[in-house]
Short mmCIF file of C-alpha atoms in Angstrom, two decimals:
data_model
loop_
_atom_site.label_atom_id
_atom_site.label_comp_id
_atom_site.label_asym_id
_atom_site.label_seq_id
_atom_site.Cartn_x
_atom_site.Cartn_y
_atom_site.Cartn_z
CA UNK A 143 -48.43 16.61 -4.09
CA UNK A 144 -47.95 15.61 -0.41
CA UNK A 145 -50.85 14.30 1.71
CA UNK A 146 -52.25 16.56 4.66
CA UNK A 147 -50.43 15.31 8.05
CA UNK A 148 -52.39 13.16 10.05
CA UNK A 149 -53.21 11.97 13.46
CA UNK A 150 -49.99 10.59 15.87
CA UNK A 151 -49.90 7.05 14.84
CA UNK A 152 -51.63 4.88 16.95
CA UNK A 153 -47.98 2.39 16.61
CA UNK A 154 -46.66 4.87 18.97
CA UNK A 155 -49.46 5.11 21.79
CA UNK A 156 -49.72 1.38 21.36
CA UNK A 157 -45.82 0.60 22.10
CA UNK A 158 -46.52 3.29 24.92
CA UNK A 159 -49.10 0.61 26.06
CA UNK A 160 -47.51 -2.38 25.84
CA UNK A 161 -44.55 -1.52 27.29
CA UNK A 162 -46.03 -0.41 30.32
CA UNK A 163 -46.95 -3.24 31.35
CA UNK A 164 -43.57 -4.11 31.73
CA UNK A 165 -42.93 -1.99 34.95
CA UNK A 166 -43.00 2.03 36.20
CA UNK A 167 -39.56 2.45 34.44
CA UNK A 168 -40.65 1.01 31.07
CA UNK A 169 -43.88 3.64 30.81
CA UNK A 170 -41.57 6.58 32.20
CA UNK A 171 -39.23 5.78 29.31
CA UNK A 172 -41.93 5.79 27.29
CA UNK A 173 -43.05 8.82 27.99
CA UNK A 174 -40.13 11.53 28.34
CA UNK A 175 -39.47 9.72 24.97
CA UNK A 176 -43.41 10.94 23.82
CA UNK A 177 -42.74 14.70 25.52
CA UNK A 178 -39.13 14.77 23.66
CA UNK A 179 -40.67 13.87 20.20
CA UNK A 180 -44.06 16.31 21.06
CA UNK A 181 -41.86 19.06 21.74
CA UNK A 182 -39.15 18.84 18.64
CA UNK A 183 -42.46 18.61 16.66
CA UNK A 184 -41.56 15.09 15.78
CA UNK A 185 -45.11 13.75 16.83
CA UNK A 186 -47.55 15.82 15.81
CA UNK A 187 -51.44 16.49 15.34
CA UNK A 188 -52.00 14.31 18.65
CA UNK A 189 -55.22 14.18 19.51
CA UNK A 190 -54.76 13.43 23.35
CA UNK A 191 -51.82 12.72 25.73
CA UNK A 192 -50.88 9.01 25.90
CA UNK A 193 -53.06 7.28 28.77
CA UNK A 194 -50.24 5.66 30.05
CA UNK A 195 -48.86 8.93 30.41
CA UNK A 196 -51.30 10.95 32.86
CA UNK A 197 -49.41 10.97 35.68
CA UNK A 198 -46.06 11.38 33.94
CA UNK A 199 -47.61 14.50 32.38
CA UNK A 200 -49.32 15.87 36.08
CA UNK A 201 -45.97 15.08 37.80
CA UNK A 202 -43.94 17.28 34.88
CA UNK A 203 -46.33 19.97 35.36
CA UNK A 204 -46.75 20.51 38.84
CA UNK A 205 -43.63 19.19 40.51
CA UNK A 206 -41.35 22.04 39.33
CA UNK A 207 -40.02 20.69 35.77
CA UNK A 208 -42.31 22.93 34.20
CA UNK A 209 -41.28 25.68 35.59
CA UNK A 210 -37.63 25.28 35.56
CA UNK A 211 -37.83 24.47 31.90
CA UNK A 212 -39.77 27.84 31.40
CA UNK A 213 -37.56 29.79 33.63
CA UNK A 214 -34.28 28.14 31.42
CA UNK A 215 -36.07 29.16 28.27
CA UNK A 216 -36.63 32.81 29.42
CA UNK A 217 -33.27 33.25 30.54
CA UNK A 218 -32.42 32.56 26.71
CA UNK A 219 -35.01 35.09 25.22
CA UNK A 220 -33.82 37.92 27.66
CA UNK A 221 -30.43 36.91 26.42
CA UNK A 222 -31.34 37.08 23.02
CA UNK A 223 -33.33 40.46 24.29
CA UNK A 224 -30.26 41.89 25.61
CA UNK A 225 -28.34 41.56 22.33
CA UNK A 226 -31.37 43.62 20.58
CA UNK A 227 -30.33 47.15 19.56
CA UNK A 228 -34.41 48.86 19.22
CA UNK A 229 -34.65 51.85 16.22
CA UNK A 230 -36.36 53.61 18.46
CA UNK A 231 -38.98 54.43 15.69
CA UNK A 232 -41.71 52.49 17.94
CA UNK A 233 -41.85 49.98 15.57
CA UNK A 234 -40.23 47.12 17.36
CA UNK A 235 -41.98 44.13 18.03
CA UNK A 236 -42.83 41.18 20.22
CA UNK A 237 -45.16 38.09 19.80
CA UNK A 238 -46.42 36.52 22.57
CA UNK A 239 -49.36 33.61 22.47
CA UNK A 240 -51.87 33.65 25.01
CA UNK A 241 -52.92 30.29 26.19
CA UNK A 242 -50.32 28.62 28.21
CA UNK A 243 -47.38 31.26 27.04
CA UNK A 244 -48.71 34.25 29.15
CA UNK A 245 -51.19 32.77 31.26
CA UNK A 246 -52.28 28.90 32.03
CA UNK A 247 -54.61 26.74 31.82
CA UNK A 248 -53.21 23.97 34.10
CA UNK A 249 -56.14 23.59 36.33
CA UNK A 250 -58.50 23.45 33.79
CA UNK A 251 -56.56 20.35 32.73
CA UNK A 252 -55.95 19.35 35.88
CA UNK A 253 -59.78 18.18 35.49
CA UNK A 254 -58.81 16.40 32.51
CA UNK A 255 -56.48 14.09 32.86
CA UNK A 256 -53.44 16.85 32.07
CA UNK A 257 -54.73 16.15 28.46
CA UNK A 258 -55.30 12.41 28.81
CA UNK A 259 -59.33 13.10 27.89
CA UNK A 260 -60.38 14.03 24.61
CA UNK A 261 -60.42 18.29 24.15
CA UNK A 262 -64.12 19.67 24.76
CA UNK A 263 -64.68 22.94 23.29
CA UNK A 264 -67.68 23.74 25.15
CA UNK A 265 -65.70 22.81 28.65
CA UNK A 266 -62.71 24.61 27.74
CA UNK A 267 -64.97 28.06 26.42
CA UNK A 268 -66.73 27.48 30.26
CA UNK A 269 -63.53 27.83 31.75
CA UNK A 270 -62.10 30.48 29.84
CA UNK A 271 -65.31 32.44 30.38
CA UNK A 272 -64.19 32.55 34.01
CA UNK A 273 -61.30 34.78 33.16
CA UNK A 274 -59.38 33.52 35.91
CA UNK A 275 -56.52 31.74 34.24
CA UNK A 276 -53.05 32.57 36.61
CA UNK A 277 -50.19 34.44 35.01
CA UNK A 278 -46.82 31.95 34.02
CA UNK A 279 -44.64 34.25 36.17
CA UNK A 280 -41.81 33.76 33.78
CA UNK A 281 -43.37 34.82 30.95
CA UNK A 282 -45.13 37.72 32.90
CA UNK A 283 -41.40 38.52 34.05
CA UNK A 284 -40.15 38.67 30.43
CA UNK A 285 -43.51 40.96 29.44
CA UNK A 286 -42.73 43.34 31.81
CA UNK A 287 -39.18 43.56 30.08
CA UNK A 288 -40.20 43.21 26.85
CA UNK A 289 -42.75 46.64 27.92
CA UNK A 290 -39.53 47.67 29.91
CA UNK A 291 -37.24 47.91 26.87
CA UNK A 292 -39.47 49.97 24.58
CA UNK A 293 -41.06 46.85 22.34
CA UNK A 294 -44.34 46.84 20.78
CA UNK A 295 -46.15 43.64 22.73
CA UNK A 296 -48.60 41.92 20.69
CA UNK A 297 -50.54 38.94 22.27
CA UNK A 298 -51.86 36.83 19.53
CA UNK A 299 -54.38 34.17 20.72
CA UNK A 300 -56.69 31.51 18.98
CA UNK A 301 -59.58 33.01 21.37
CA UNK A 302 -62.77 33.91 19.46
CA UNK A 303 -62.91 37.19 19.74
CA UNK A 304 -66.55 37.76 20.13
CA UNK A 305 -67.56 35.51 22.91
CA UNK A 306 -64.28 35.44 24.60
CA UNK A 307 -62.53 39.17 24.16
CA UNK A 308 -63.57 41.22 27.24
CA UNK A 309 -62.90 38.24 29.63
CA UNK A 310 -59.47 37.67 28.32
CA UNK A 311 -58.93 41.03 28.05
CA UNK A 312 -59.45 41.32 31.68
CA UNK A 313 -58.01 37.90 32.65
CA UNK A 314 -54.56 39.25 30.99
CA UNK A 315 -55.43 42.61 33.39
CA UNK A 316 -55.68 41.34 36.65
CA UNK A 317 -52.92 39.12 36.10
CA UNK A 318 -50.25 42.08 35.13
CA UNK A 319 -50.47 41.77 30.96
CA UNK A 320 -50.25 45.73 31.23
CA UNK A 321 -48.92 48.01 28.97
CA UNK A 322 -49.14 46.09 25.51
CA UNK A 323 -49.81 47.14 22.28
CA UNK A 324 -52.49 45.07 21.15
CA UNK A 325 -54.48 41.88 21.86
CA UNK A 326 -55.51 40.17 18.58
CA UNK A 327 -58.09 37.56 19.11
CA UNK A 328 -59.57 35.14 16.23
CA UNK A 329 -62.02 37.38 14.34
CA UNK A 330 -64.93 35.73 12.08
CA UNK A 331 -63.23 36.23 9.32
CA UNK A 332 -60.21 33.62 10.20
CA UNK A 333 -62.83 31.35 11.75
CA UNK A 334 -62.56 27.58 10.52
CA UNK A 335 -58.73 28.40 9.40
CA UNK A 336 -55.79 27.10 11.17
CA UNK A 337 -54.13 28.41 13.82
CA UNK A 338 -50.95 28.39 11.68
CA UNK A 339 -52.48 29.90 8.98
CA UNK A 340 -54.36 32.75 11.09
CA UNK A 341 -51.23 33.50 12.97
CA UNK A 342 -49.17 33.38 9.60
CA UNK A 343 -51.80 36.23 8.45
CA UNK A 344 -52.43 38.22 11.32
CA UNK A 345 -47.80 38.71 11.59
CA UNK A 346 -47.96 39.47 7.52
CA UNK A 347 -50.32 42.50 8.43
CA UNK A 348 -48.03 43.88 11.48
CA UNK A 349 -44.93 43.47 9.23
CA UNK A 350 -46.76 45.71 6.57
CA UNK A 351 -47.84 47.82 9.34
CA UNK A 352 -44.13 48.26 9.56
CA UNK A 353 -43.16 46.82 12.39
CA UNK A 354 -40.21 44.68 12.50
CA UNK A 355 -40.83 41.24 14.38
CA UNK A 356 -37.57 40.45 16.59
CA UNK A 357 -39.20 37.48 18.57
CA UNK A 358 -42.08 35.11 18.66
CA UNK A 359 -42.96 33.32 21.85
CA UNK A 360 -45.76 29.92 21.84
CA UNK A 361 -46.32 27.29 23.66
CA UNK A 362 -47.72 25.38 20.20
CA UNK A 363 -45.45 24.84 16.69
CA UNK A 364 -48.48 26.21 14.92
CA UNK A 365 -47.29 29.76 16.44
CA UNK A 366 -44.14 29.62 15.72
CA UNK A 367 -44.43 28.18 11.73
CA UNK A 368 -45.58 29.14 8.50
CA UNK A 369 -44.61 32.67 7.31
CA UNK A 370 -43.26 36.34 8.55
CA UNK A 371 -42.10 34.45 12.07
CA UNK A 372 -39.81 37.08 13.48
CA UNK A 373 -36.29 36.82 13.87
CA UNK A 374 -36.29 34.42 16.79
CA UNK A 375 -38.79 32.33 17.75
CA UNK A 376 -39.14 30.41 20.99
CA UNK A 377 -40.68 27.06 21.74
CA UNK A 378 -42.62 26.91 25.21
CA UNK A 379 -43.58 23.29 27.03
CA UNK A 380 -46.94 22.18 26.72
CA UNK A 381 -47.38 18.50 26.87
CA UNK A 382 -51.38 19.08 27.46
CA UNK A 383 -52.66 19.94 24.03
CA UNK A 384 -51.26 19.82 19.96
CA UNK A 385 -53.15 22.70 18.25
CA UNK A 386 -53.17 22.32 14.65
CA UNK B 1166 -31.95 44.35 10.30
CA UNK B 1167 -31.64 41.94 13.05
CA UNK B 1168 -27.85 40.95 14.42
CA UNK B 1169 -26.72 37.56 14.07
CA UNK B 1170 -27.53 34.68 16.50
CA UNK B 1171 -24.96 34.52 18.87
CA UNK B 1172 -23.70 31.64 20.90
CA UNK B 1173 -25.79 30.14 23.90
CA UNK B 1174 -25.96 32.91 27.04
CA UNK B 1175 -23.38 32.46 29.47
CA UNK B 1176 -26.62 32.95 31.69
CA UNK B 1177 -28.05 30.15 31.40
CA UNK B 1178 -24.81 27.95 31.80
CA UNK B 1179 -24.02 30.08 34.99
CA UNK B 1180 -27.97 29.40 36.66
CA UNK B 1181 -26.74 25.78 35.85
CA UNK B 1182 -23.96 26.03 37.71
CA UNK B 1183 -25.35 27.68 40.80
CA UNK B 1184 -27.88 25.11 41.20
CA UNK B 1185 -25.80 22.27 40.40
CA UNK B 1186 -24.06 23.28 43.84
CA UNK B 1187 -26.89 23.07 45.67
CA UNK B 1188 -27.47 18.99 45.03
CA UNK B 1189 -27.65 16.49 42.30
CA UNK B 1190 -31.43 16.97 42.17
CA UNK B 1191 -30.78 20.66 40.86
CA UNK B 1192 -28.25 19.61 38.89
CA UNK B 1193 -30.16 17.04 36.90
CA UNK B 1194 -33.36 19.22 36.50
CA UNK B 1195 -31.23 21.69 35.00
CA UNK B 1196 -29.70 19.44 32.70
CA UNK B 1197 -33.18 18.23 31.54
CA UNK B 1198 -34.20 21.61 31.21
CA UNK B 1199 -30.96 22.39 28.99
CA UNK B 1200 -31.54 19.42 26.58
CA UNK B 1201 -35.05 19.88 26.19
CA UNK B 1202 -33.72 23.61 25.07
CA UNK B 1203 -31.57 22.15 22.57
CA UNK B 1204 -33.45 19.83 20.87
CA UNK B 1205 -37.12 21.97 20.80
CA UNK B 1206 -34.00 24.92 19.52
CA UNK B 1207 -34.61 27.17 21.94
CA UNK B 1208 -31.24 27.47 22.95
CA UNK B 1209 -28.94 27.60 19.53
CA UNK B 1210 -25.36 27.98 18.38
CA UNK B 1211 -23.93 26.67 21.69
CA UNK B 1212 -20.38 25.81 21.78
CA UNK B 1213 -20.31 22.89 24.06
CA UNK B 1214 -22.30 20.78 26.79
CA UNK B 1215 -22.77 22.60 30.34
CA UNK B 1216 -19.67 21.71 32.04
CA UNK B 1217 -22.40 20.11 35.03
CA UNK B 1218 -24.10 17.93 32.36
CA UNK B 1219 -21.41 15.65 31.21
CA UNK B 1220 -22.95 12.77 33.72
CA UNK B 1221 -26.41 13.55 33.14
CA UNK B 1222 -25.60 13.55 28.82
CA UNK B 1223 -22.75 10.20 29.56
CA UNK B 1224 -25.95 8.77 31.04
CA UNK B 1225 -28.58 9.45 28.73
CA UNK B 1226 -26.66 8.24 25.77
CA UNK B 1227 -25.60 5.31 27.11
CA UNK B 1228 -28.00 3.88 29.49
CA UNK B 1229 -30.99 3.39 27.16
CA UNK B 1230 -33.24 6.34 26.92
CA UNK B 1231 -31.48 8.05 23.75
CA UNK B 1232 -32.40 4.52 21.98
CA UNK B 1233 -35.61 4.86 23.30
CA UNK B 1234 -36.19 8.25 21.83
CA UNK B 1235 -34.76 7.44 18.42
CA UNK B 1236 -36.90 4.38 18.32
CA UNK B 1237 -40.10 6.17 18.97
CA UNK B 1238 -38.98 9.11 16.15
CA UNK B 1239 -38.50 6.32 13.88
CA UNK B 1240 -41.95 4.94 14.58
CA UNK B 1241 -43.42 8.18 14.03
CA UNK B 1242 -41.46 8.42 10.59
CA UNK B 1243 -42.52 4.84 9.42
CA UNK B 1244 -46.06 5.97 10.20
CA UNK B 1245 -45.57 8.28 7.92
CA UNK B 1246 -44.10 6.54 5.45
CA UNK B 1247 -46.80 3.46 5.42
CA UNK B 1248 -49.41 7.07 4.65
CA UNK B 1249 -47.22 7.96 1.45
CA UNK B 1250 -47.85 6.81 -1.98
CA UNK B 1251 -45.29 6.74 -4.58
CA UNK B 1252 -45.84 7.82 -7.66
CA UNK B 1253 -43.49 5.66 -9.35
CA UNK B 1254 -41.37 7.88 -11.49
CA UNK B 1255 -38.46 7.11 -9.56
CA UNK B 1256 -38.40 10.39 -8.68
CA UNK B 1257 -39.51 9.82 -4.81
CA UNK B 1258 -36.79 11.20 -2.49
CA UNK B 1259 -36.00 11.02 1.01
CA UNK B 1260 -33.06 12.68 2.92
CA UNK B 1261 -31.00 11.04 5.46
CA UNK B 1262 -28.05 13.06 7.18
CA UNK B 1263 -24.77 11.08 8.19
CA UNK B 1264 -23.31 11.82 11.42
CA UNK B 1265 -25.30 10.85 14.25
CA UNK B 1266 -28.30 10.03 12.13
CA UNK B 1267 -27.25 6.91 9.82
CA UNK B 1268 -23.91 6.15 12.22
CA UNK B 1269 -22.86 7.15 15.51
CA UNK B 1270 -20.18 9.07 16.70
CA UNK B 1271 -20.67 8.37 20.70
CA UNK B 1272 -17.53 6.59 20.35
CA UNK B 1273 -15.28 9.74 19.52
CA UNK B 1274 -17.54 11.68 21.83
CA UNK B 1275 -16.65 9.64 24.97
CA UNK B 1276 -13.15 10.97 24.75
CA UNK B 1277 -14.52 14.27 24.66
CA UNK B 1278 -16.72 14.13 27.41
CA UNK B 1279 -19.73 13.99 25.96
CA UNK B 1280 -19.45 17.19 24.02
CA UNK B 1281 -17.96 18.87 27.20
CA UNK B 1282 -14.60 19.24 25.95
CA UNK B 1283 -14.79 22.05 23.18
CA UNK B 1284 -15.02 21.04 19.24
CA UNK B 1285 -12.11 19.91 18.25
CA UNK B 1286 -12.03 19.64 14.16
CA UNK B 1287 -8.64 18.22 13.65
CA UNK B 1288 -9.17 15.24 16.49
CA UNK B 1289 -12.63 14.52 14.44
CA UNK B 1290 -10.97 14.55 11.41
CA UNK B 1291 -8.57 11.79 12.72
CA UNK B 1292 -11.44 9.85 13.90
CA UNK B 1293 -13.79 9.91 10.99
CA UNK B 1294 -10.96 8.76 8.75
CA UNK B 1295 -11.00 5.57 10.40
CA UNK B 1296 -14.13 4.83 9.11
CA UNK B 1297 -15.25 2.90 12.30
CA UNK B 1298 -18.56 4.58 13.01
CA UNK B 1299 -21.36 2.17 13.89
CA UNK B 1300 -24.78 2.26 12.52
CA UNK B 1301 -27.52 3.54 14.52
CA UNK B 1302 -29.84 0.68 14.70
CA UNK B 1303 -32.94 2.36 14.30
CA UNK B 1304 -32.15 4.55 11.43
CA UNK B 1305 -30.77 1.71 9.26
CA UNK B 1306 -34.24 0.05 9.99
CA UNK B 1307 -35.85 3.24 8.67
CA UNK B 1308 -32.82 3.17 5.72
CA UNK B 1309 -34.09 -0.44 4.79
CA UNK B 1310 -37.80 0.15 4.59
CA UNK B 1311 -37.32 3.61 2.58
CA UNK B 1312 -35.06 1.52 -0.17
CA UNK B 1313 -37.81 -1.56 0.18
CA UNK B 1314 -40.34 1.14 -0.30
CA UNK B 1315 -38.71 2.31 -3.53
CA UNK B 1316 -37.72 5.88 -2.54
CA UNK B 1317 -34.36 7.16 -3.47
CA UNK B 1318 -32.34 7.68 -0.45
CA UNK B 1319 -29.79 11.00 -0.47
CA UNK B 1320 -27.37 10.95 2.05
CA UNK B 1321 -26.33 14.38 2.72
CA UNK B 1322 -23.49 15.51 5.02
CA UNK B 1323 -21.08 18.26 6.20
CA UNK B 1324 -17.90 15.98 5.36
CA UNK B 1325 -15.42 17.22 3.65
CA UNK B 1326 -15.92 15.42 0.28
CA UNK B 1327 -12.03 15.91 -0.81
CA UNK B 1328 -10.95 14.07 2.56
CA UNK B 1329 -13.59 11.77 3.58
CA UNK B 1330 -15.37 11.03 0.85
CA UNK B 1331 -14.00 7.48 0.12
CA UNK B 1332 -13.82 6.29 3.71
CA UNK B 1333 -17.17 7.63 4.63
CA UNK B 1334 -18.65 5.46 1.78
CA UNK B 1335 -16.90 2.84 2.90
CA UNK B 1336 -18.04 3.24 6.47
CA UNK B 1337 -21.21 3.16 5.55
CA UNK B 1338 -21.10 0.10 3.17
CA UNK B 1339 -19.68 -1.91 5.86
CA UNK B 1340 -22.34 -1.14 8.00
CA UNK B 1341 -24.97 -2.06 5.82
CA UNK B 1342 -26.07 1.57 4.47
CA UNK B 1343 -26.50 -0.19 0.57
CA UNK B 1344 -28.47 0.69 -1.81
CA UNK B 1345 -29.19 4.88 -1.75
CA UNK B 1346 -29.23 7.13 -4.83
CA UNK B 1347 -26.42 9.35 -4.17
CA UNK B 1348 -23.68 10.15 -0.69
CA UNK B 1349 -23.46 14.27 -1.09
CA UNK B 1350 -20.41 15.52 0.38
CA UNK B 1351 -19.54 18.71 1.17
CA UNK B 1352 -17.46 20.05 -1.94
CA UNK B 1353 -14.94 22.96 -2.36
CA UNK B 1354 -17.84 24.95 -3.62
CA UNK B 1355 -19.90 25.11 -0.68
CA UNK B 1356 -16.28 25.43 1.88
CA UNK B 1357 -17.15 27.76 4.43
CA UNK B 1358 -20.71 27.83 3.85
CA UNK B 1359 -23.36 27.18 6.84
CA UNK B 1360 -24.86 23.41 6.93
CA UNK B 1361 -28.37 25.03 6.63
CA UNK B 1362 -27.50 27.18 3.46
CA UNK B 1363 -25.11 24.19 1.90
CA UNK B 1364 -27.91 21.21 2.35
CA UNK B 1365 -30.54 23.94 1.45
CA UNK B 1366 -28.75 24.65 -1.83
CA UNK B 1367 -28.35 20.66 -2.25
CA UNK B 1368 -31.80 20.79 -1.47
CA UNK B 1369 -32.80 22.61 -4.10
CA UNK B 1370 -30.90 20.99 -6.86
CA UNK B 1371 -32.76 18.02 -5.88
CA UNK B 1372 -36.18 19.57 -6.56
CA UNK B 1373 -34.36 21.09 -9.74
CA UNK B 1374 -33.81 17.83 -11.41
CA UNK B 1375 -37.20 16.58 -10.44
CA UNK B 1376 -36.97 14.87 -6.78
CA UNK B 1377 -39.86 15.40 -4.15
CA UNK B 1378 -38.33 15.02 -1.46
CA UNK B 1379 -40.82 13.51 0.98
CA UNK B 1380 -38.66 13.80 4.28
CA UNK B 1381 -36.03 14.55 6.08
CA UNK B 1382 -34.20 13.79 8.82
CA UNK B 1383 -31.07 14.89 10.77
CA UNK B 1384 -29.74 14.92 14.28
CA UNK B 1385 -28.86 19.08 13.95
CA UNK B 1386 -31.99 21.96 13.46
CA UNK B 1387 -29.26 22.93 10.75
CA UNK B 1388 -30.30 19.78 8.72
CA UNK B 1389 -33.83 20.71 8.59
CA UNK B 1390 -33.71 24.86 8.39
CA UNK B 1391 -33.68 27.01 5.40
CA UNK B 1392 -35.37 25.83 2.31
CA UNK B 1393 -36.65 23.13 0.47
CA UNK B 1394 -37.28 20.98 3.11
CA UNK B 1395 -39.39 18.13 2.11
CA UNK B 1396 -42.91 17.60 3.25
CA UNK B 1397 -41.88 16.56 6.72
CA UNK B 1398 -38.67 17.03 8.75
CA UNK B 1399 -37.64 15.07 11.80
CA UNK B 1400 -35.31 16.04 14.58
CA UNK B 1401 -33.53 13.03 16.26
CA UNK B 1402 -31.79 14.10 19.48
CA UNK B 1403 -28.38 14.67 20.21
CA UNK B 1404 -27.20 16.56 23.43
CA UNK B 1405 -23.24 16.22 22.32
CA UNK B 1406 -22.66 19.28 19.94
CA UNK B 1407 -24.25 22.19 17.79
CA UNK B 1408 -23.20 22.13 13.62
CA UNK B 1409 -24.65 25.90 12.58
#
């Protein structure tokens, strides 16, 4: 009935563009008004960051913003976590994303314009292969109280499984990603399907598991829509990437 | 199973606080961090404007940047609405909300500090009824194009219907809102009810009678919650008060 969504218009990047010219003031504008719209999922399925937006973008992410806005939204969730009465039946769950939620990717896209190039598969599966992606200590902090309080942590990532399981597996290890329940990585049978759609799948089969979903943490809308979300979910910055 | 959503963490209002001591730097990076909380809904149900903010919001609404950010969301919709094809049944919908999404209630807000004061129904009530709201540029651009386009434009809001019916029509004929389908009010059947479960039950007896309603768009995550939708939702900000 409806048509698929498609790409950010280009309308908006090309405002972006022309009214940068205009002055330093004109593109900032621009641009808080592009991160506002990215993250209330009013722009979406953008394929890159906005050129005229590169160093907005590094600035956000490396100057402190970023982390203060994390740090705000984890004081909500422990808020939220502190309202939470568990059944004690061990059945009490957690959602957390991997990439960018528990641990980041920020100097991989350091080398890429904070998002301003076009995404490279093949680059980003080098990197990843590394394993050594650093913690978000706020996110680690709210783990460790998630583990703390007697939830079930599951960390639910996009990762292929085969080719990039044991690294991340270890990459969550040495950062301090102790103590969860399971990590769920892209098997072959969701390859090719949306993150959305995987994600949607992969929280149907925990809830008839039995366990009852109280939050869901992402950095991306795709983890936090389509079905069996959880009773809260949680929106975390990331003006890098848009995953579908 | 899970308790109710309660109002925003007295937490995060108090880390606000403490920094806000420590300079206007602080101050200001915590008040981005708050609305960015607000309008990705990360922070929910909260009762009024950090006491610390009222500058930071006075300044955002009024110095440019909160046009700037409804004009690029309105760019983004139009985008969307140049990809849609009508089937021409007459049946096309769209949904507009009314307060602080077709007109503007910084006016009345100004006297309450930009949302800093607490919600005051009785003083709204007062102002509404002198029907002096102005249109929000922007929106009646996108209002224009949808009724050029030939979709039938529902206007749906939380006003009482028995008490503001008549003057919020004429409000909104006088500043140049002419032409939509239908002005839903809220009647003595839905009294009480949440905005998400009222406009979801409007919602529905839209898609009852036929409608596809092929977006939506409303200043408050409780215009585009719950069910039936529309193919695409759109969250325009607004950093002056939560509607549940």
């Amino acid at each position: 009935m409806f048509p698929k969504t498609k790409a950010m218009s280009t309308r908006a990047q090309k405002r972006g563009k022309e009214s940068s010219s205009s002055g330093d003031g004109d593109a900032i504008s621009f641009c808080l008004s592009w991160r506002l719209a990215v993250e209330a999922n009013n722009v979406v399925a953008w394929p890159r960051v906005p050129t005229q937006c590169s160093r907005y973008v590094e600035t956000y992410m490396i100057n402190g913003q970023y982390d203060k806005d994390l740090e705000l939204i984890v004081e909500e969730i422990l808020a939220y976590v502190n309202q939470t009465f568990l059944l004690g039946d061990a059945m009490d769950a957690w959602i957390l994303d991997v990439d960018d939620t528990c641990i980041s990717n920020i100097y991989y896209y350091k080398g890429k314009k904070y998002g301003c190039d076009p995404y490279d598969p093949f680059a980003f599966r080098t990197w990843a292969m590394k394993g050594g992606c650093p913690a978000i200590p706020s996110v680690l902090r709210l783990f460790t109280t998630l583990i703390d309080k007697g939830f079930k942590v599951f960390l639910l990532t996009g990762r292929d499984e085969e080719t990039l399981g044991q690294v991340t597996k270890n990459n969550l290890h040495n950062q301090g990603f102790i103590g969860y329940e399971r990590l769920i990585l892209r098997s072959a049978v969701y390859k090719g399907k949306s993150a959305m759609k995987y994600k949607s799948e992969v929280r149907r089969q925990l809830e008839e598991e039995g366990y009852r979903i109280w939050g869901n943490v992402g950095d991306q809308w795709s983890d936090i829509q389509g079905d069996n979300l959880g009773n809260r979910t949680f929106k975390l910055p990331n003006p890098m990437y848009f995953v579908p």
